Short mmCIF file of C-alpha atoms in Angstrom, two decimals:
data_model
loop_
_atom_site.label_atom_id
_atom_site.label_comp_id
_atom_site.label_asym_id
_atom_site.label_seq_id
_atom_site.Cartn_x
_atom_site.Cartn_y
_atom_site.Cartn_z
CA UNK A 1 32.14 1.20 50.96
CA UNK A 2 32.64 -2.35 52.17
CA UNK A 3 33.98 -0.96 55.42
CA UNK A 4 30.96 1.29 55.74
CA UNK A 5 28.58 -1.63 55.24
CA UNK A 6 30.52 -3.69 57.75
CA UNK A 7 30.22 -0.87 60.28
CA UNK A 8 26.48 -0.64 59.80
CA UNK A 9 26.12 -4.39 60.21
CA UNK A 10 28.24 -4.27 63.31
CA UNK A 11 26.06 -1.50 64.79
CA UNK A 12 22.99 -3.65 64.08
CA UNK A 13 24.61 -6.38 66.13
CA UNK A 14 25.34 -4.03 69.00
CA UNK A 15 21.84 -2.67 69.48
CA UNK A 16 20.56 -3.02 73.03
CA UNK A 17 17.37 -4.98 73.45
CA UNK A 18 14.88 -3.51 75.90
CA UNK A 19 15.11 -5.11 79.37
CA UNK A 20 11.36 -5.76 79.42
CA UNK A 21 11.70 -7.91 76.28
CA UNK A 22 14.43 -9.97 77.95
CA UNK A 23 12.40 -10.20 81.17
CA UNK A 24 9.34 -11.35 79.23
CA UNK A 25 11.38 -13.99 77.46
CA UNK A 26 12.93 -15.11 80.75
CA UNK A 27 9.44 -15.86 82.09
CA UNK A 28 9.00 -18.34 79.25
CA UNK A 29 12.10 -20.24 80.36
CA UNK A 30 12.30 -19.93 84.16
CA UNK A 31 9.60 -20.11 86.82
CA UNK A 32 9.27 -17.52 89.58
CA UNK A 33 11.91 -19.33 91.67
CA UNK A 34 14.36 -19.14 88.81
CA UNK A 35 14.11 -22.84 87.96
CA UNK A 36 13.93 -23.86 84.31
CA UNK A 37 10.46 -24.82 83.18
CA UNK A 38 9.90 -28.36 82.01
CA UNK A 39 9.33 -28.38 78.28
CA UNK A 40 6.02 -29.82 77.16
CA UNK A 41 6.35 -33.53 76.34
CA UNK A 42 4.35 -32.80 73.20
CA UNK A 43 6.69 -30.10 71.93
CA UNK A 44 8.52 -32.48 69.65
CA UNK A 45 6.19 -34.20 67.20
CA UNK A 46 7.95 -37.56 67.56
CA UNK A 47 6.99 -37.97 71.20
CA UNK A 48 3.36 -36.90 70.94
CA UNK A 49 1.76 -39.99 69.41
CA UNK A 50 3.60 -42.36 71.71
CA UNK A 51 2.94 -40.58 74.99
CA UNK A 52 -0.58 -39.28 74.56
CA UNK A 53 -3.49 -41.69 74.92
CA UNK A 54 -5.67 -38.87 73.62
CA UNK A 55 -3.60 -38.82 70.44
CA UNK A 56 -3.83 -42.59 69.94
CA UNK A 57 -7.59 -42.41 70.53
CA UNK A 58 -7.68 -39.51 68.12
CA UNK A 59 -6.09 -41.58 65.38
CA UNK A 60 -8.77 -44.25 65.78
CA UNK A 61 -11.58 -41.70 65.67
CA UNK A 62 -9.91 -39.99 62.73
CA UNK A 63 -9.60 -43.21 60.72
CA UNK A 64 -13.20 -44.10 61.51
CA UNK A 65 -14.35 -40.67 60.36
CA UNK A 66 -12.44 -41.00 57.10
CA UNK A 67 -14.10 -44.39 56.44
CA UNK A 68 -17.49 -42.83 57.18
CA UNK A 69 -16.78 -40.11 54.64
CA UNK A 70 -16.50 -42.71 51.93
CA UNK A 71 -19.77 -44.28 53.04
CA UNK A 72 -21.57 -40.97 53.11
CA UNK A 73 -23.27 -39.65 50.01
CA UNK A 74 -24.12 -36.22 51.41
CA UNK A 75 -21.20 -33.90 50.67
CA UNK A 76 -22.06 -31.50 53.50
CA UNK A 77 -22.00 -34.40 55.86
CA UNK A 78 -18.78 -35.69 54.27
CA UNK A 79 -17.06 -32.36 54.87
CA UNK A 80 -18.28 -32.32 58.44
CA UNK A 81 -17.05 -35.87 59.09
CA UNK A 82 -13.73 -35.14 57.44
CA UNK A 83 -13.29 -32.05 59.60
CA UNK A 84 -14.14 -33.98 62.74
CA UNK A 85 -11.59 -36.58 61.67
CA UNK A 86 -8.91 -33.95 61.17
CA UNK A 87 -9.73 -32.41 64.54
CA UNK A 88 -9.45 -35.78 66.21
CA UNK A 89 -5.97 -36.18 64.75
CA UNK A 90 -4.72 -32.87 66.09
CA UNK A 91 -4.48 -31.72 69.68
CA UNK A 92 -2.84 -28.33 69.18
CA UNK A 93 -5.35 -25.55 69.72
CA UNK A 94 -3.95 -23.36 66.94
CA UNK A 95 -4.05 -26.12 64.33
CA UNK A 96 -7.54 -27.19 65.42
CA UNK A 97 -8.71 -23.58 65.11
CA UNK A 98 -7.27 -23.32 61.60
CA UNK A 99 -9.05 -26.56 60.61
CA UNK A 100 -12.35 -25.30 62.00
CA UNK A 101 -12.01 -21.92 60.26
CA UNK A 102 -11.17 -23.58 56.95
CA UNK A 103 -14.25 -25.77 57.34
CA UNK A 104 -16.36 -22.70 58.12
CA UNK A 105 -15.02 -21.07 54.99
CA UNK A 106 -15.95 -24.04 52.81
CA UNK A 107 -19.46 -24.34 54.29
CA UNK A 108 -19.97 -20.60 53.80
CA UNK A 109 -18.93 -20.77 50.15
CA UNK A 110 -21.25 -23.70 49.51
CA UNK A 111 -24.18 -21.97 51.20
CA UNK A 112 -23.66 -18.87 49.11
CA UNK A 113 -23.56 -20.64 45.77
CA UNK A 114 -27.25 -20.59 44.86
CA UNK A 115 -29.41 -19.54 47.79
CA UNK A 116 -29.21 -21.14 51.19
CA UNK A 117 -31.21 -24.28 51.91
CA UNK A 118 -32.39 -25.12 55.45
CA UNK A 119 -29.81 -27.90 55.56
CA UNK A 120 -27.01 -25.54 54.56
CA UNK A 121 -28.10 -23.01 57.18
CA UNK A 122 -27.98 -25.73 59.83
CA UNK A 123 -24.49 -26.82 58.78
CA UNK A 124 -23.32 -23.21 58.69
CA UNK A 125 -24.63 -22.67 62.20
CA UNK A 126 -22.80 -25.81 63.33
CA UNK A 127 -19.61 -24.71 61.63
CA UNK A 128 -19.74 -21.35 63.43
CA UNK A 129 -20.30 -23.09 66.76
CA UNK A 130 -17.44 -25.50 66.04
CA UNK A 131 -15.06 -22.64 65.18
CA UNK A 132 -16.10 -20.73 68.30
CA UNK A 133 -15.44 -23.80 70.45
CA UNK A 134 -12.01 -24.35 68.95
CA UNK A 135 -11.01 -20.68 69.21
CA UNK A 136 -12.06 -20.67 72.85
CA UNK A 137 -9.28 -23.17 73.53
CA UNK A 138 -6.62 -20.72 72.37
CA UNK A 139 -4.59 -18.89 74.96
CA UNK A 140 -4.51 -15.16 74.34
CA UNK A 141 -0.82 -14.93 75.14
CA UNK A 142 0.05 -17.90 72.91
CA UNK A 143 1.74 -21.12 73.93
CA UNK A 144 5.53 -21.46 73.75
CA UNK A 145 6.59 -23.67 70.90
CA UNK A 146 3.12 -23.71 69.38
CA UNK A 147 1.75 -20.32 68.51
CA UNK A 148 2.47 -16.74 69.39
CA UNK A 149 0.22 -14.04 70.71
CA UNK A 150 0.18 -12.48 67.23
CA UNK A 151 -0.83 -15.77 65.59
CA UNK A 152 -3.60 -16.18 68.16
CA UNK A 153 -4.85 -12.69 67.44
CA UNK A 154 -4.70 -13.44 63.69
CA UNK A 155 -6.99 -16.45 64.19
CA UNK A 156 -9.52 -14.34 66.11
CA UNK A 157 -9.35 -11.66 63.46
CA UNK A 158 -9.92 -14.26 60.73
CA UNK A 159 -13.00 -15.59 62.55
CA UNK A 160 -14.24 -12.05 63.06
CA UNK A 161 -13.96 -11.18 59.38
CA UNK A 162 -15.55 -14.49 58.33
CA UNK A 163 -18.53 -13.80 60.60
CA UNK A 164 -18.80 -10.24 59.31
CA UNK A 165 -18.79 -11.47 55.75
CA UNK A 166 -21.45 -14.12 56.45
CA UNK A 167 -23.59 -11.52 58.16
CA UNK A 168 -23.42 -9.22 55.14
CA UNK A 169 -24.37 -12.07 52.81
CA UNK A 170 -27.24 -13.08 55.10
CA UNK A 171 -28.86 -9.68 54.72
CA UNK A 172 -30.56 -11.09 51.60
CA UNK A 173 -31.82 -14.21 53.40
CA UNK A 174 -35.00 -14.04 55.45
CA UNK A 175 -35.39 -17.53 56.87
CA UNK A 176 -32.35 -17.60 59.11
CA UNK A 177 -33.11 -15.93 62.45
CA UNK A 178 -31.34 -18.64 64.49
CA UNK A 179 -28.24 -18.31 62.32
CA UNK A 180 -28.19 -14.53 62.62
CA UNK A 181 -28.50 -14.82 66.37
CA UNK A 182 -25.56 -17.31 66.48
CA UNK A 183 -23.46 -14.95 64.37
CA UNK A 184 -24.28 -11.92 66.51
CA UNK A 185 -23.47 -13.73 69.72
CA UNK A 186 -20.14 -15.02 68.38
CA UNK A 187 -19.25 -11.72 66.77
CA UNK A 188 -19.68 -9.95 70.11
CA UNK A 189 -17.56 -12.58 71.83
CA UNK A 190 -14.72 -12.57 69.32
CA UNK A 191 -14.61 -8.77 69.21
CA UNK A 192 -14.32 -8.75 73.00
CA UNK A 193 -11.34 -11.10 72.74
CA UNK A 194 -9.64 -9.05 70.04
CA UNK A 195 -10.21 -5.91 72.12
CA UNK A 196 -8.20 -7.45 74.96
CA UNK A 197 -5.03 -7.39 72.89
CA UNK A 198 -4.02 -3.74 72.96
CA UNK A 199 -4.16 -3.77 76.77
CA UNK A 200 -2.87 -7.25 77.51
CA UNK A 201 -0.48 -7.93 74.69
CA UNK A 202 0.63 -4.54 73.48
CA UNK A 203 -0.44 -5.39 69.95
CA UNK B 1 24.04 -31.26 90.67
CA UNK B 2 20.71 -29.93 89.38
CA UNK B 3 21.33 -26.59 91.07
CA UNK B 4 24.68 -26.38 89.38
CA UNK B 5 23.06 -27.03 86.00
CA UNK B 6 20.35 -24.47 86.72
CA UNK B 7 23.00 -21.89 87.49
CA UNK B 8 24.79 -22.72 84.26
CA UNK B 9 21.57 -22.29 82.29
CA UNK B 10 20.86 -19.02 84.04
CA UNK B 11 24.38 -17.83 83.23
CA UNK B 12 23.94 -18.89 79.61
CA UNK B 13 20.73 -16.86 79.53
CA UNK B 14 22.45 -13.78 80.96
CA UNK B 15 25.30 -14.13 78.49
CA UNK B 16 23.47 -14.98 75.28
CA UNK B 17 19.73 -14.22 75.47
CA UNK B 18 20.08 -10.72 74.09
CA UNK B 19 22.17 -11.62 71.06
CA UNK B 20 20.03 -14.68 70.31
CA UNK B 21 16.86 -12.62 70.49
CA UNK B 22 18.38 -10.01 68.18
CA UNK B 23 19.38 -12.73 65.70
CA UNK B 24 15.91 -14.33 65.81
CA UNK B 25 14.22 -10.95 65.49
CA UNK B 26 16.34 -10.03 62.46
CA UNK B 27 15.42 -13.40 60.95
CA UNK B 28 11.67 -13.53 61.61
CA UNK B 29 10.86 -9.86 62.09
CA UNK B 30 8.28 -10.48 64.80
CA UNK B 31 8.98 -9.78 68.46
CA UNK B 32 6.70 -12.47 69.93
CA UNK B 33 7.82 -15.14 67.55
CA UNK B 34 11.47 -14.29 68.18
CA UNK B 35 10.83 -14.54 71.94
CA UNK B 36 9.14 -17.91 71.46
CA UNK B 37 11.94 -19.32 69.35
CA UNK B 38 14.68 -18.19 71.72
CA UNK B 39 12.76 -19.55 74.73
CA UNK B 40 12.43 -22.89 72.94
CA UNK B 41 16.16 -22.90 72.21
CA UNK B 42 16.97 -22.40 75.90
CA UNK B 43 14.50 -25.10 76.98
CA UNK B 44 16.03 -27.50 74.49
CA UNK B 45 19.49 -26.60 75.79
CA UNK B 46 18.22 -27.34 79.30
CA UNK B 47 17.08 -30.80 78.19
CA UNK B 48 20.47 -31.49 76.61
CA UNK B 49 22.38 -30.20 79.63
CA UNK B 50 20.76 -32.85 81.78
CA UNK B 51 22.10 -35.64 79.61
CA UNK B 52 25.46 -34.43 78.36
CA UNK B 53 28.21 -32.01 79.19
CA UNK B 54 27.92 -29.05 76.85
CA UNK B 55 31.19 -27.29 76.13
CA UNK B 56 30.11 -24.34 74.01
CA UNK B 57 26.65 -23.11 75.02
CA UNK B 58 26.72 -20.25 72.58
CA UNK B 59 27.36 -22.40 69.51
CA UNK B 60 24.78 -24.98 70.56
CA UNK B 61 22.16 -22.30 71.23
CA UNK B 62 22.70 -20.84 67.78
CA UNK B 63 22.51 -24.32 66.24
CA UNK B 64 19.21 -25.05 68.00
CA UNK B 65 17.76 -21.63 67.28
CA UNK B 66 18.72 -21.81 63.64
CA UNK B 67 16.99 -25.21 63.40
CA UNK B 68 13.88 -23.82 65.07
CA UNK B 69 13.74 -20.92 62.64
CA UNK B 70 14.06 -23.29 59.67
CA UNK B 71 11.31 -25.49 61.15
CA UNK B 72 9.14 -22.43 61.54
CA UNK B 73 9.67 -21.41 57.91
CA UNK B 74 8.78 -24.94 56.80
CA UNK B 75 5.60 -25.20 58.84
CA UNK B 76 4.24 -21.69 58.51
CA UNK B 77 5.87 -20.41 55.36
CA UNK B 78 8.30 -17.56 55.22
CA UNK B 79 6.44 -14.42 56.15
CA UNK B 80 8.97 -11.71 56.67
CA UNK B 81 7.26 -8.36 56.40
CA UNK B 82 10.48 -6.42 56.64
CA UNK B 83 8.89 -3.66 58.65
CA UNK B 84 11.66 -3.59 61.14
CA UNK B 85 11.33 0.09 61.87
CA UNK B 86 7.79 -0.43 63.18
CA UNK B 87 9.08 -2.68 65.93
CA UNK B 88 12.00 -0.48 66.92
CA UNK B 89 10.20 1.15 69.83
CA UNK B 90 9.13 -2.08 71.46
CA UNK B 91 12.30 -4.03 70.90
CA UNK B 92 15.31 -1.78 71.09
CA UNK B 93 16.47 0.93 73.42
CA UNK B 94 17.74 4.35 72.35
CA UNK B 95 14.80 5.38 70.22
CA UNK B 96 15.72 9.05 70.27
CA UNK B 97 15.19 10.85 66.96
CA UNK B 98 18.85 10.74 66.05
CA UNK B 99 19.14 7.06 66.89
CA UNK B 100 15.90 6.38 65.04
CA UNK B 101 17.30 7.87 61.83
CA UNK B 102 20.33 5.69 62.24
CA UNK B 103 18.11 2.70 62.95
CA UNK B 104 16.08 3.33 59.81
CA UNK B 105 19.29 3.37 57.80
CA UNK B 106 20.33 0.09 59.37
CA UNK B 107 16.88 -1.37 58.79
CA UNK B 108 17.38 -0.55 55.11
CA UNK B 109 20.66 -2.46 55.14
CA UNK B 110 18.92 -5.38 56.82
CA UNK B 111 16.18 -5.42 54.21
CA UNK B 112 18.85 -5.81 51.55
CA UNK B 113 20.45 -8.60 53.56
CA UNK B 114 17.13 -10.47 53.44
CA UNK B 115 17.04 -10.04 49.68
CA UNK B 116 20.26 -12.03 49.31
CA UNK B 117 20.27 -15.80 48.85
CA UNK B 118 19.63 -17.56 52.15
CA UNK B 119 23.19 -18.82 52.51
CA UNK B 120 24.57 -15.30 52.06
CA UNK B 121 21.98 -13.63 54.28
CA UNK B 122 22.69 -16.11 57.03
CA UNK B 123 26.43 -15.65 57.05
CA UNK B 124 26.07 -11.87 57.00
CA UNK B 125 23.81 -12.04 60.04
CA UNK B 126 25.88 -14.56 61.93
CA UNK B 127 29.34 -13.19 61.18
CA UNK B 128 29.05 -9.46 60.52
CA UNK B 129 26.03 -8.69 62.70
CA UNK B 130 26.26 -11.23 65.50
CA UNK B 131 30.05 -11.27 65.46
CA UNK B 132 30.43 -15.04 65.56
CA UNK B 133 33.92 -16.20 64.67
CA UNK B 134 34.53 -18.51 61.74
CA UNK B 135 35.50 -21.28 64.15
CA UNK B 136 32.14 -20.95 65.93
CA UNK B 137 30.35 -20.77 62.59
CA UNK B 138 32.15 -23.90 61.53
CA UNK B 139 30.51 -25.74 64.47
CA UNK B 140 27.09 -24.20 63.94
CA UNK B 141 26.91 -24.65 60.17
CA UNK B 142 29.03 -27.81 60.03
CA UNK B 143 31.28 -26.46 57.29
CA UNK B 144 34.97 -25.71 57.00
CA UNK B 145 36.23 -22.32 58.10
CA UNK B 146 37.76 -21.77 54.70
CA UNK B 147 34.44 -22.26 52.91
CA UNK B 148 32.77 -19.90 55.32
CA UNK B 149 35.39 -17.19 54.84
CA UNK B 150 34.94 -17.33 51.07
CA UNK B 151 31.16 -17.23 51.41
CA UNK B 152 31.28 -14.32 53.84
CA UNK B 153 33.42 -12.32 51.44
CA UNK B 154 31.09 -13.07 48.51
CA UNK B 155 28.04 -12.23 50.59
CA UNK B 156 29.47 -8.88 51.61
CA UNK B 157 30.37 -8.05 48.01
CA UNK B 158 26.84 -8.89 46.88
CA UNK B 159 25.33 -6.82 49.67
CA UNK B 160 27.56 -3.89 48.73
CA UNK B 161 26.35 -4.15 45.10
CA UNK B 162 22.72 -4.17 46.23
CA UNK B 163 23.24 -1.12 48.39
CA UNK B 164 25.10 0.92 45.78
#
């Protein structure tokens, strides 16, 4: 039995990978002239804060935003400032998108608690716009060392389902035409992006 | 000098990319992620090659890749769906019906490998699947060959029990 298991494991190790997979991977390492690509200086977390002025600036803005949160009494505003602070501290598109989507989720939950006020509608509209902006920075094919094509698609799908869910909940609200229009516009855009995947990415 | 190094990297890619991809794919179960991790390993090797003379590319690539996979698990959580058979068509050749049946059987074995403790699963993949010798494993895992032999034997026995 042991021998049989060993044989199966050995066959697993001998399976031939499709040449197109290897060719695709090669493109992530070598340029068209066959020269190795230069790895991003920000790939390793240790180098990022030292080399990027944006990052250093981001830390300052982030700290300032956190201080402002403590000074602010409005919790919607606090959440917004905190999110802006977190965004300022991160430069990776995938992490920024996750932060924005988490913020959208929290604003949505708050707005749904006991009827939506005009203020909540405004913040929700801002949160959608913020998420859309951040997701626009993502590269459909992913970025080596940061996020994959699949993870990018997952973020778009998450945004899509969040918008769908907000839209369903808004059916009971009457005073939110601007919000509905923002949702519709973004829904169309995100669905277009998701639709690109089967053709471009084989997903 | 640079051209010489580029040729060495290219040769290392020709020699090891396939096995490294297979190892990464068996570990993370996602084609794109496996491609990313292997690409990162080669780019990191390239950086190292420019500063030091690397004797054993294969062992170093496995060491880097293994570290990248662990980093990935730490940052994103371990999300192995174990749906290997779904990816067969896009990853491996020979997807004829007969080979597919065989592949499904092997995928079942692999699922049981993932159910073992990490240290056992890893040695099964590295030694029995990837065919790395104990001396190479000793470099990659920084442990004595004797320890690794004992662990490999225990891991295989546990896998056999799970499969029976």
